Amino acid sequence: MAAGEVEIAPFSLSHAHAGTHRGTGFGARLMREFLREAGGCAVIDGGLATELEAHGADLKDPLWSAKYLFTSPDLIKKVHLDYLEAGANILITASYQATIQGFESRGFSREESEALLRRSVELACEAREIFQGRRLRASDRCSKDGISSKQHPVLIAASIGSYGAYLADGSEYSGNYGLEVTLETLKDFHRRRLQVLSEAGADIIAFETIPCKIEAQAYIELLQECNIKIPVWFSFTSNDGINIVSGDSLMDCASIADSCDNVVAIGFNCTSPRYIHSLILSIRKLTEKLIVIYPNSGESYDPDKKEWVASNGVSGEDFVSYVSKWHEAGASLIGGCCRTTPDTIRAIAKALRKDFYPSKPDEELHNDIERNITQRQLLDRLCIKSSLGKNDTYE
């Protein structure tokens, strides 16, 4: 390797076997090596749905962002690339609301539904490959000029949303599933999706927006019963900074996650920024595992209107001003959730890495993706139009 040249390759945890619950196993060690390469703290991407909507996507659908796995996958890939260029080290797949049951309700077969789950991981991996390839070429140019190019390790986190996300009735924000939903109900619901995503090529599984203790317990039992080999993180959600949204004890929920060998990080997402600091301090008392946090913008979600409502939360500037405090308090995986954007992630990366310089977008590549998206939308409209009867109308 020539002087000044840096080899850039995707960092992978997918072959790791997590070790003891104290965070000293193989998966935990590799995660800490990843953090070392990332500069001590890794940046998670921001809101996928937020960016899809910014590009004209209509997400008022029970499948939410997962709808675009079959209607416009190139748009998902474009958003992934936007976040990488903004400084993200971890891409979360578009599988949060992607479920076999949800796809089957739209007429897809079991095999097709499982293929769409795998596709969510493939799109993120393809975005990583494009991004890393471009950085490698840039590194080669820098080395010829005697300039060093810093590494930008990237992990793919396969998202698994809660049962409430599938219901699309707002219960993901309350954990109130009713008495008829038991531990076995939740295990049966999540089992095959977990198996498919764990074998799809992701580096880590992200159990996100966990609203209740019983669902955390279901995940733990499935990890053991299905013999899942890759690391996972558990991310709960809170609306008071003390308990998780169901009212279940934070201590009980975090202890469940802490007891599992596979779990390498515990934390919170889709929670108001104003609660994050106290939640980090609480988690630090319960675990030695890594702490992951990616709050929303501070707005609240109205499940009836299916839209975000402004609140007395923090501004975008205040959100970013908290980042260094969160890191100092113990968080090492930091990003954004709903209503955060590439601009948010870029600001987080700058706050955490003083030598960070955002990647310049590849205009030719983005133009190609935009053309593919436009062509697909036109084809979809033509297919719909041709299927209408002469007395039908199309808007």
mmCIF file of C-alpha atoms in Angstrom:
data_model
loop_
_atom_site.group_PDB
_atom_site.id
_atom_site.type_symbol
_atom_site.label_atom_id
_atom_site.label_comp_id
_atom_site.label_asym_id
_atom_site.label_seq_id
_atom_site.Cartn_x
_atom_site.Cartn_y
_atom_site.Cartn_z
ATOM 1 C CA MET A 1 0.000 0.000 0.000
ATOM 2 C CA ALA A 2 1.377 3.358 -0.999
ATOM 3 C CA ALA A 3 2.294 5.976 1.567
ATOM 4 C CA GLY A 4 -0.714 7.963 2.647
ATOM 5 C CA GLU A 5 -3.157 5.425 1.155
ATOM 6 C CA VAL A 6 -5.977 4.143 3.329
ATOM 7 C CA GLU A 7 -7.843 0.947 2.553
ATOM 8 C CA ILE A 8 -11.581 1.470 2.966
ATOM 9 C CA ALA A 9 -13.859 -1.565 3.226
ATOM 10 C CA PRO A 10 -17.234 -2.241 4.790
ATOM 11 C CA PHE A 11 -16.857 -3.031 8.472
ATOM 12 C CA SER A 12 -18.868 -6.157 9.269
ATOM 13 C CA LEU A 13 -20.180 -7.646 12.477
ATOM 14 C CA SER A 14 -22.282 -10.262 10.734
ATOM 15 C CA HIS A 15 -19.892 -13.088 11.579
ATOM 16 C CA ALA A 16 -19.690 -12.075 15.224
ATOM 17 C CA HIS A 17 -20.947 -14.145 18.121
ATOM 18 C CA ALA A 18 -21.896 -11.850 20.988
ATOM 19 C CA GLY A 19 -20.526 -12.931 24.326
ATOM 20 C CA THR A 20 -21.439 -12.374 27.936
ATOM 21 C CA HIS A 21 -24.107 -9.979 29.131
ATOM 22 C CA ARG A 22 -21.416 -7.764 30.564
ATOM 23 C CA GLY A 23 -20.418 -6.748 27.046
ATOM 24 C CA THR A 24 -17.091 -8.586 26.873
ATOM 25 C CA GLY A 25 -17.957 -11.129 24.162
ATOM 26 C CA PHE A 26 -16.837 -11.311 20.547
ATOM 27 C CA GLY A 27 -19.723 -9.235 19.190
ATOM 28 C CA ALA A 28 -19.167 -6.553 21.814
ATOM 29 C CA ARG A 29 -15.438 -6.469 21.102
ATOM 30 C CA LEU A 30 -16.032 -6.044 17.379
ATOM 31 C CA MET A 31 -18.560 -3.300 18.093
ATOM 32 C CA ARG A 32 -15.986 -1.472 20.170
ATOM 33 C CA GLU A 33 -13.460 -1.882 17.336
ATOM 34 C CA PHE A 34 -16.039 -0.388 14.977
ATOM 35 C CA LEU A 35 -16.438 2.552 17.346
ATOM 36 C CA ARG A 36 -12.681 3.012 17.479
ATOM 37 C CA GLU A 37 -12.531 3.212 13.683
ATOM 38 C CA ALA A 38 -15.491 5.610 13.706
ATOM 39 C CA GLY A 39 -13.634 7.962 16.050
ATOM 40 C CA GLY A 40 -15.063 6.875 19.393
ATOM 41 C CA CYS A 41 -18.734 7.452 18.633
ATOM 42 C CA ALA A 42 -20.827 6.237 15.704
ATOM 43 C CA VAL A 43 -23.486 8.315 13.992
ATOM 44 C CA ILE A 44 -26.802 6.629 13.211
ATOM 45 C CA ASP A 45 -28.871 7.869 10.286
ATOM 46 C CA GLY A 46 -32.055 9.931 10.655
ATOM 47 C CA GLY A 47 -35.717 9.611 9.774
ATOM 48 C CA LEU A 48 -36.265 7.485 6.682
ATOM 49 C CA ALA A 49 -39.959 8.286 6.357
ATOM 50 C CA THR A 50 -39.258 12.000 6.821
ATOM 51 C CA GLU A 51 -36.942 12.014 3.823
ATOM 52 C CA LEU A 52 -39.197 9.818 1.701
ATOM 53 C CA GLU A 53 -41.983 12.342 2.261
ATOM 54 C CA ALA A 54 -39.592 15.180 1.395
ATOM 55 C CA HIS A 55 -39.187 13.474 -1.989
ATOM 56 C CA GLY A 56 -42.928 13.284 -2.545
ATOM 57 C CA ALA A 57 -43.735 9.900 -1.003
ATOM 58 C CA ASP A 58 -47.263 9.356 0.343
ATOM 59 C CA LEU A 59 -46.898 7.345 3.549
ATOM 60 C CA LYS A 60 -50.518 7.327 4.664
ATOM 61 C CA ASP A 61 -50.566 3.582 4.303
ATOM 62 C CA PRO A 62 -50.560 0.689 6.816
ATOM 63 C CA LEU A 63 -47.156 -0.368 5.458
ATOM 64 C CA TRP A 64 -45.765 3.157 5.925
ATOM 65 C CA SER A 65 -42.217 3.406 4.512
ATOM 66 C CA ALA A 66 -42.155 -0.356 3.738
ATOM 67 C CA LYS A 67 -44.551 0.352 0.874
ATOM 68 C CA TYR A 68 -41.620 1.830 -1.039
ATOM 69 C CA LEU A 69 -39.726 -1.462 -0.973
ATOM 70 C CA PHE A 70 -41.929 -2.497 -3.898
ATOM 71 C CA THR A 71 -43.129 0.851 -5.291
ATOM 72 C CA SER A 72 -39.837 2.798 -5.397
ATOM 73 C CA PRO A 73 -36.796 0.968 -3.986
ATOM 74 C CA ASP A 74 -34.428 3.401 -5.716
ATOM 75 C CA LEU A 75 -35.868 6.195 -3.601
ATOM 76 C CA ILE A 76 -35.023 4.261 -0.425
ATOM 77 C CA LYS A 77 -31.481 3.752 -1.706
ATOM 78 C CA LYS A 78 -31.175 7.459 -2.469
ATOM 79 C CA VAL A 79 -32.175 8.361 1.098
ATOM 80 C CA HIS A 80 -29.624 5.867 2.450
ATOM 81 C CA LEU A 81 -26.924 7.540 0.326
ATOM 82 C CA ASP A 82 -27.986 10.994 1.494
ATOM 83 C CA TYR A 83 -27.461 9.916 5.098
ATOM 84 C CA LEU A 84 -24.081 8.358 4.379
ATOM 85 C CA GLU A 85 -22.956 11.539 2.673
ATOM 86 C CA ALA A 86 -24.177 13.487 5.703
ATOM 87 C CA GLY A 87 -21.868 11.470 7.975
ATOM 88 C CA ALA A 88 -23.864 8.435 9.130
ATOM 89 C CA ASN A 89 -21.929 5.312 10.142
ATOM 90 C CA ILE A 90 -25.022 3.161 10.639
ATOM 91 C CA LEU A 91 -27.831 2.720 8.137
ATOM 92 C CA ILE A 92 -31.133 1.381 9.471
ATOM 93 C CA THR A 93 -33.061 -0.617 6.887
ATOM 94 C CA ALA A 94 -36.548 0.204 5.608
ATOM 95 C CA SER A 95 -38.023 -2.802 7.427
ATOM 96 C CA TYR A 96 -39.424 -1.112 10.546
ATOM 97 C CA GLN A 97 -43.008 -1.596 9.379
ATOM 98 C CA ALA A 98 -42.201 -4.388 6.921
ATOM 99 C CA THR A 99 -43.835 -7.593 8.095
ATOM 100 C CA ILE A 100 -44.769 -10.840 6.415
ATOM 101 C CA GLN A 101 -48.317 -10.433 7.699
ATOM 102 C CA GLY A 102 -48.522 -6.882 6.358
ATOM 103 C CA PHE A 103 -47.263 -7.819 2.905
ATOM 104 C CA GLU A 104 -49.557 -10.842 2.725
ATOM 105 C CA SER A 105 -52.525 -8.572 3.468
ATOM 106 C CA ARG A 106 -51.580 -6.685 0.282
ATOM 107 C CA GLY A 107 -51.639 -9.847 -1.816
ATOM 108 C CA PHE A 108 -47.991 -10.879 -1.718
ATOM 109 C CA SER A 109 -47.163 -14.541 -1.176
ATOM 110 C CA ARG A 110 -45.121 -15.741 1.789
ATOM 111 C CA GLU A 111 -42.058 -16.102 -0.459
ATOM 112 C CA GLU A 112 -42.524 -12.647 -1.956
ATOM 113 C CA SER A 113 -42.978 -11.134 1.514
ATOM 114 C CA GLU A 114 -39.744 -12.678 2.744
ATOM 115 C CA ALA A 115 -37.970 -11.448 -0.400
ATOM 116 C CA LEU A 116 -39.119 -7.886 0.351
ATOM 117 C CA LEU A 117 -37.635 -8.172 3.855
ATOM 118 C CA ARG A 118 -34.324 -9.260 2.329
ATOM 119 C CA ARG A 119 -34.586 -6.447 -0.189
ATOM 120 C CA SER A 120 -34.607 -3.893 2.632
ATOM 121 C CA VAL A 121 -31.168 -5.119 3.688
ATOM 122 C CA GLU A 122 -29.913 -5.360 0.108
ATOM 123 C CA LEU A 123 -30.801 -1.727 -0.600
ATOM 124 C CA ALA A 124 -28.821 -0.520 2.416
ATOM 125 C CA CYS A 125 -25.875 -2.755 1.485
ATOM 126 C CA GLU A 126 -25.955 -1.458 -2.091
ATOM 127 C CA ALA A 127 -25.915 2.125 -0.827
ATOM 128 C CA ARG A 128 -22.937 1.294 1.404
ATOM 129 C CA GLU A 129 -21.101 -0.328 -1.510
ATOM 130 C CA ILE A 130 -21.656 2.712 -3.729
ATOM 131 C CA PHE A 131 -20.576 5.110 -0.987
ATOM 132 C CA GLN A 132 -17.486 3.129 0.030
ATOM 133 C CA GLY A 133 -16.484 2.623 -3.587
ATOM 134 C CA ARG A 134 -16.594 6.336 -4.208
ATOM 135 C CA ARG A 135 -14.553 7.011 -1.058
ATOM 136 C CA LEU A 136 -12.012 4.414 -2.142
ATOM 137 C CA ARG A 137 -11.581 6.157 -5.473
ATOM 138 C CA ALA A 138 -11.257 9.490 -3.670
ATOM 139 C CA SER A 139 -8.702 7.913 -1.337
ATOM 140 C CA ASP A 140 -6.661 6.744 -4.303
ATOM 141 C CA ARG A 141 -6.636 10.272 -5.685
ATOM 142 C CA CYS A 142 -5.626 11.673 -2.296
ATOM 143 C CA SER A 143 -2.796 9.174 -1.882
ATOM 144 C CA LYS A 144 -1.312 10.182 -5.214
ATOM 145 C CA ASP A 145 -1.141 13.712 -3.849
ATOM 146 C CA GLY A 146 0.296 12.540 -0.518
ATOM 147 C CA ILE A 147 -2.972 13.318 1.306
ATOM 148 C CA SER A 148 -4.479 10.921 3.851
ATOM 149 C CA SER A 149 -8.162 10.003 3.658
ATOM 150 C CA LYS A 150 -9.917 9.026 6.890
ATOM 151 C CA GLN A 151 -11.930 5.832 7.098
ATOM 152 C CA HIS A 152 -15.693 5.926 7.267
ATOM 153 C CA PRO A 153 -16.846 2.527 8.564
ATOM 154 C CA VAL A 154 -20.506 1.703 7.915
ATOM 155 C CA LEU A 155 -22.751 -0.891 9.530
ATOM 156 C CA ILE A 156 -26.157 -2.056 8.320
ATOM 157 C CA ALA A 157 -28.783 -2.410 11.053
ATOM 158 C CA ALA A 158 -31.851 -4.464 10.117
ATOM 159 C CA SER A 159 -34.833 -2.773 11.720
ATOM 160 C CA ILE A 160 -37.549 -4.716 13.517
ATOM 161 C CA GLY A 161 -40.458 -2.556 14.619
ATOM 162 C CA SER A 162 -42.948 -3.455 17.282
ATOM 163 C CA TYR A 163 -46.208 -5.333 16.918
ATOM 164 C CA GLY A 164 -47.928 -1.983 17.322
ATOM 165 C CA ALA A 165 -46.178 -0.669 14.201
ATOM 166 C CA TYR A 166 -47.815 -3.472 12.203
ATOM 167 C CA LEU A 167 -51.206 -2.617 13.708
ATOM 168 C CA ALA A 168 -50.683 1.008 12.567
ATOM 169 C CA ASP A 169 -53.094 2.199 15.243
ATOM 170 C CA GLY A 170 -50.716 4.200 17.412
ATOM 171 C CA SER A 171 -50.171 1.393 19.940
ATOM 172 C CA GLU A 172 -46.461 1.399 19.158
ATOM 173 C CA TYR A 173 -46.437 4.642 21.183
ATOM 174 C CA SER A 174 -48.395 3.197 24.109
ATOM 175 C CA GLY A 175 -47.631 -0.541 24.251
ATOM 176 C CA ASN A 176 -51.327 -1.113 24.919
ATOM 177 C CA TYR A 177 -52.009 -4.220 22.868
ATOM 178 C CA GLY A 178 -54.902 -5.534 24.932
ATOM 179 C CA LEU A 179 -55.173 -8.621 27.111
ATOM 180 C CA GLU A 180 -55.630 -10.945 24.140
ATOM 181 C CA VAL A 181 -52.046 -10.314 22.970
ATOM 182 C CA THR A 182 -49.808 -12.678 24.929
ATOM 183 C CA LEU A 183 -46.103 -13.429 24.968
ATOM 184 C CA GLU A 184 -46.706 -16.309 22.558
ATOM 185 C CA THR A 185 -48.739 -14.038 20.258
ATOM 186 C CA LEU A 186 -45.799 -11.686 19.964
ATOM 187 C CA LYS A 187 -43.276 -14.477 19.482
ATOM 188 C CA ASP A 188 -45.354 -16.043 16.712
ATOM 189 C CA PHE A 189 -45.715 -12.655 15.043
ATOM 190 C CA HIS A 190 -42.005 -11.753 15.083
ATOM 191 C CA ARG A 191 -40.346 -15.179 14.674
ATOM 192 C CA ARG A 192 -40.029 -15.582 10.919
ATOM 193 C CA ARG A 193 -39.236 -11.915 10.263
ATOM 194 C CA LEU A 194 -36.365 -12.105 12.760
ATOM 195 C CA GLN A 195 -35.041 -15.257 11.109
ATOM 196 C CA VAL A 196 -35.180 -13.783 7.609
ATOM 197 C CA LEU A 197 -33.567 -10.460 8.537
ATOM 198 C CA SER A 198 -30.830 -12.082 10.621
ATOM 199 C CA GLU A 199 -29.773 -14.099 7.560
ATOM 200 C CA ALA A 200 -30.133 -11.303 4.987
ATOM 201 C CA GLY A 201 -26.629 -9.857 5.327
ATOM 202 C CA ALA A 202 -27.122 -7.145 7.942
ATOM 203 C CA ASP A 203 -24.412 -6.540 10.534
ATOM 204 C CA ILE A 204 -26.740 -6.043 13.476
ATOM 205 C CA ILE A 205 -30.440 -6.291 14.309
ATOM 206 C CA ALA A 206 -32.129 -3.145 15.662
ATOM 207 C CA PHE A 207 -35.190 -3.847 17.790
ATOM 208 C CA GLU A 208 -36.713 -0.376 17.672
ATOM 209 C CA THR A 209 -39.346 1.647 19.503
ATOM 210 C CA ILE A 210 -39.995 -1.168 21.991
ATOM 211 C CA PRO A 211 -43.031 0.051 23.957
ATOM 212 C CA CYS A 212 -43.546 -2.627 26.601
ATOM 213 C CA LYS A 213 -41.804 -5.208 28.756
ATOM 214 C CA ILE A 214 -43.646 -8.210 27.269
ATOM 215 C CA GLU A 215 -42.367 -7.419 23.764
ATOM 216 C CA ALA A 216 -38.796 -7.115 25.029
ATOM 217 C CA GLN A 217 -39.196 -10.517 26.677
ATOM 218 C CA ALA A 218 -40.566 -11.970 23.435
ATOM 219 C CA TYR A 219 -37.479 -10.760 21.545
ATOM 220 C CA ILE A 220 -35.117 -12.238 24.129
ATOM 221 C CA GLU A 221 -36.777 -15.645 23.974
ATOM 222 C CA LEU A 222 -36.784 -15.623 20.171
ATOM 223 C CA LEU A 223 -33.069 -14.761 20.033
ATOM 224 C CA GLN A 224 -32.388 -17.878 22.085
ATOM 225 C CA GLU A 225 -34.941 -20.184 20.455
ATOM 226 C CA CYS A 226 -33.943 -19.203 16.900
ATOM 227 C CA ASN A 227 -30.226 -19.337 17.706
ATOM 228 C CA ILE A 228 -29.621 -15.895 16.215
ATOM 229 C CA LYS A 229 -25.912 -15.410 15.562
ATOM 230 C CA ILE A 230 -25.535 -11.689 14.906
ATOM 231 C CA PRO A 231 -25.472 -8.884 17.506
ATOM 232 C CA VAL A 232 -28.584 -6.862 18.301
ATOM 233 C CA TRP A 233 -29.515 -3.637 20.028
ATOM 234 C CA PHE A 234 -32.625 -2.920 22.075
ATOM 235 C CA SER A 235 -34.110 0.560 21.758
ATOM 236 C CA PHE A 236 -37.097 1.466 23.929
ATOM 237 C CA THR A 237 -39.290 4.555 23.827
ATOM 238 C CA SER A 238 -40.315 6.828 26.697
ATOM 239 C CA ASN A 239 -42.687 9.761 27.064
ATOM 240 C CA ASP A 240 -41.712 10.837 30.576
ATOM 241 C CA GLY A 241 -37.980 10.172 30.905
ATOM 242 C CA ILE A 242 -38.612 7.684 33.718
ATOM 243 C CA ASN A 243 -40.419 4.620 32.378
ATOM 244 C CA ILE A 244 -41.075 3.281 28.915
ATOM 245 C CA VAL A 245 -44.320 4.356 27.250
ATOM 246 C CA SER A 246 -46.413 1.451 28.545
ATOM 247 C CA GLY A 247 -45.573 2.475 32.100
ATOM 248 C CA ASP A 248 -43.356 -0.576 32.540
ATOM 249 C CA SER A 249 -40.236 -0.012 34.616
ATOM 250 C CA LEU A 250 -37.150 1.111 32.727
ATOM 251 C CA MET A 251 -35.070 -0.932 35.167
ATOM 252 C CA ASP A 252 -37.037 -4.104 34.424
ATOM 253 C CA CYS A 253 -36.881 -3.620 30.658
ATOM 254 C CA ALA A 254 -33.197 -2.737 30.559
ATOM 255 C CA SER A 255 -32.403 -5.697 32.825
ATOM 256 C CA ILE A 256 -34.143 -8.048 30.386
ATOM 257 C CA ALA A 257 -31.986 -6.725 27.539
ATOM 258 C CA ASP A 258 -28.837 -6.739 29.678
ATOM 259 C CA SER A 259 -29.273 -10.438 30.441
ATOM 260 C CA CYS A 260 -28.964 -11.511 26.794
ATOM 261 C CA ASP A 261 -25.668 -12.494 25.183
ATOM 262 C CA ASN A 262 -26.617 -11.117 21.760
ATOM 263 C CA VAL A 263 -27.439 -7.622 22.971
ATOM 264 C CA VAL A 264 -24.490 -5.264 22.510
ATOM 265 C CA ALA A 265 -26.310 -1.954 23.061
ATOM 266 C CA ILE A 266 -29.365 -0.684 24.938
ATOM 267 C CA GLY A 267 -31.075 2.668 24.659
ATOM 268 C CA PHE A 268 -33.930 4.780 23.340
ATOM 269 C CA ASN A 269 -35.340 6.049 20.070
ATOM 270 C CA CYS A 270 -38.392 8.081 18.987
ATOM 271 C CA THR A 271 -38.258 9.836 22.347
ATOM 272 C CA SER A 272 -38.210 13.579 22.926
ATOM 273 C CA PRO A 273 -34.665 14.988 23.177
ATOM 274 C CA ARG A 274 -35.484 16.621 26.507
ATOM 275 C CA TYR A 275 -35.642 13.202 28.196
ATOM 276 C CA ILE A 276 -32.516 11.669 26.689
ATOM 277 C CA HIS A 277 -29.873 12.848 29.159
ATOM 278 C CA SER A 278 -31.676 11.501 32.215
ATOM 279 C CA LEU A 279 -32.439 8.238 30.424
ATOM 280 C CA ILE A 280 -28.751 7.759 29.581
ATOM 281 C CA LEU A 281 -27.812 8.268 33.225
ATOM 282 C CA SER A 282 -30.460 5.745 34.280
ATOM 283 C CA ILE A 283 -29.289 3.112 31.785
ATOM 284 C CA ARG A 284 -25.667 3.545 32.857
ATOM 285 C CA LYS A 285 -26.660 2.362 36.322
ATOM 286 C CA LEU A 286 -28.149 -0.834 34.877
ATOM 287 C CA THR A 287 -25.709 -2.019 32.239
ATOM 288 C CA GLU A 288 -22.137 -1.976 31.014
ATOM 289 C CA LYS A 289 -23.251 -2.455 27.427
ATOM 290 C CA LEU A 290 -23.038 0.339 24.861
ATOM 291 C CA ILE A 291 -25.750 2.985 24.967
ATOM 292 C CA VAL A 292 -27.672 3.807 21.772
ATOM 293 C CA ILE A 293 -29.896 6.858 21.463
ATOM 294 C CA TYR A 294 -31.647 8.394 18.482
ATOM 295 C CA PRO A 295 -34.460 10.735 19.560
ATOM 296 C CA ASN A 296 -37.157 12.232 17.385
ATOM 297 C CA SER A 297 -37.495 15.976 16.789
ATOM 298 C CA GLY A 298 -39.533 16.474 19.962
ATOM 299 C CA GLU A 299 -42.848 16.567 18.108
ATOM 300 C CA SER A 300 -45.660 14.170 18.983
ATOM 301 C CA TYR A 301 -47.493 11.755 16.691
ATOM 302 C CA ASP A 302 -51.274 11.845 16.273
ATOM 303 C CA PRO A 303 -52.318 8.260 15.403
ATOM 304 C CA ASP A 304 -55.808 9.349 14.316
ATOM 305 C CA LYS A 305 -54.646 12.013 11.862
ATOM 306 C CA LYS A 306 -51.473 10.012 11.139
ATOM 307 C CA GLU A 307 -49.328 13.107 11.289
ATOM 308 C CA TRP A 308 -46.762 14.762 13.537
ATOM 309 C CA VAL A 309 -47.915 17.643 15.701
ATOM 310 C CA ALA A 310 -45.700 20.509 16.868
ATOM 311 C CA SER A 311 -45.035 20.582 20.587
ATOM 312 C CA ASN A 312 -42.996 22.570 23.073
ATOM 313 C CA GLY A 313 -40.009 20.411 22.300
ATOM 314 C CA VAL A 314 -36.533 21.509 21.340
ATOM 315 C CA SER A 315 -35.552 23.235 18.135
ATOM 316 C CA GLY A 316 -33.237 21.627 15.623
ATOM 317 C CA GLU A 317 -30.389 23.777 16.902
ATOM 318 C CA ASP A 318 -31.056 22.782 20.516
ATOM 319 C CA PHE A 319 -31.255 19.120 19.494
ATOM 320 C CA VAL A 320 -27.746 19.250 18.106
ATOM 321 C CA SER A 321 -26.467 21.267 21.067
ATOM 322 C CA TYR A 322 -27.333 18.322 23.313
ATOM 323 C CA VAL A 323 -25.307 15.798 21.320
ATOM 324 C CA SER A 324 -21.957 16.359 23.033
ATOM 325 C CA LYS A 325 -23.655 16.157 26.447
ATOM 326 C CA TRP A 326 -25.260 12.844 25.501
ATOM 327 C CA HIS A 327 -21.889 11.491 24.412
ATOM 328 C CA GLU A 328 -20.215 12.709 27.594
ATOM 329 C CA ALA A 329 -22.995 11.072 29.631
ATOM 330 C CA GLY A 330 -22.180 7.712 28.057
ATOM 331 C CA ALA A 331 -23.938 7.331 24.697
ATOM 332 C CA SER A 332 -21.698 6.036 21.914
ATOM 333 C CA LEU A 333 -24.263 5.365 19.166
ATOM 334 C CA ILE A 334 -26.127 8.606 18.423
ATOM 335 C CA GLY A 335 -28.499 9.619 15.645
ATOM 336 C CA GLY A 336 -32.006 10.789 14.911
ATOM 337 C CA CYS A 337 -35.426 9.223 14.499
ATOM 338 C CA CYS A 338 -38.701 10.639 13.153
ATOM 339 C CA ARG A 339 -38.621 14.168 11.718
ATOM 340 C CA THR A 340 -34.833 14.366 11.649
ATOM 341 C CA THR A 341 -33.076 14.852 8.325
ATOM 342 C CA PRO A 342 -29.644 14.594 6.678
ATOM 343 C CA ASP A 343 -29.017 18.135 7.893
ATOM 344 C CA THR A 344 -29.599 16.927 11.464
ATOM 345 C CA ILE A 345 -27.219 14.009 10.970
ATOM 346 C CA ARG A 346 -24.608 16.251 9.366
ATOM 347 C CA ALA A 347 -24.737 18.525 12.404
ATOM 348 C CA ILE A 348 -24.486 15.546 14.775
ATOM 349 C CA ALA A 349 -21.434 14.251 12.894
ATOM 350 C CA LYS A 350 -19.784 17.662 13.113
ATOM 351 C CA ALA A 351 -20.521 17.879 16.842
ATOM 352 C CA LEU A 352 -19.031 14.463 17.544
ATOM 353 C CA ARG A 353 -16.105 14.540 15.133
ATOM 354 C CA LYS A 354 -14.316 17.844 15.014
ATOM 355 C CA ASP A 355 -12.388 16.808 11.896
ATOM 356 C CA PHE A 356 -15.534 15.740 10.042
ATOM 357 C CA TYR A 357 -16.099 16.977 6.529
ATOM 358 C CA PRO A 358 -19.274 15.829 4.762
ATOM 359 C CA SER A 359 -18.840 13.875 1.545
ATOM 360 C CA LYS A 360 -19.674 15.733 -1.606
ATOM 361 C CA PRO A 361 -22.668 14.169 -3.358
ATOM 362 C CA ASP A 362 -21.985 12.321 -6.598
ATOM 363 C CA GLU A 363 -24.226 14.407 -8.855
ATOM 364 C CA GLU A 364 -24.073 11.971 -11.767
ATOM 365 C CA LEU A 365 -25.028 9.055 -9.518
ATOM 366 C CA HIS A 366 -27.884 10.977 -7.911
ATOM 367 C CA ASN A 367 -29.145 12.057 -11.322
ATOM 368 C CA ASP A 368 -29.181 8.414 -12.445
ATOM 369 C CA ILE A 369 -31.144 7.412 -9.348
ATOM 370 C CA GLU A 370 -33.578 10.291 -9.835
ATOM 371 C CA ARG A 371 -34.141 9.211 -13.454
ATOM 372 C CA ASN A 372 -34.795 5.633 -12.327
ATOM 373 C CA ILE A 373 -37.284 6.854 -9.721
ATOM 374 C CA THR A 374 -39.080 9.065 -12.262
ATOM 375 C CA GLN A 375 -39.237 6.287 -14.861
ATOM 376 C CA ARG A 376 -40.633 3.847 -12.329
ATOM 377 C CA GLN A 377 -43.292 6.342 -11.206
ATOM 378 C CA LEU A 378 -44.317 6.922 -14.823
ATOM 379 C CA LEU A 379 -44.536 3.198 -15.480
ATOM 380 C CA ASP A 380 -46.630 2.713 -12.349
ATOM 381 C CA ARG A 381 -49.012 5.449 -13.467
ATOM 382 C CA LEU A 382 -49.288 3.950 -16.959
ATOM 383 C CA CYS A 383 -49.959 0.485 -15.550
ATOM 384 C CA ILE A 384 -52.675 1.851 -13.279
ATOM 385 C CA LYS A 385 -54.150 3.915 -16.087
ATOM 386 C CA SER A 386 -54.259 0.998 -18.505
ATOM 387 C CA SER A 387 -56.034 -1.142 -15.918
ATOM 388 C CA LEU A 388 -58.910 1.360 -15.520
ATOM 389 C CA GLY A 389 -62.195 0.874 -17.321
ATOM 390 C CA LYS A 390 -63.477 3.416 -19.803
ATOM 391 C CA ASN A 391 -65.833 4.827 -17.180
ATOM 392 C CA ASP A 392 -63.110 5.123 -14.580
ATOM 393 C CA THR A 393 -61.031 8.193 -13.850
ATOM 394 C CA TYR A 394 -57.410 8.503 -12.865
ATOM 395 C CA GLU A 395 -55.894 11.290 -10.855
#
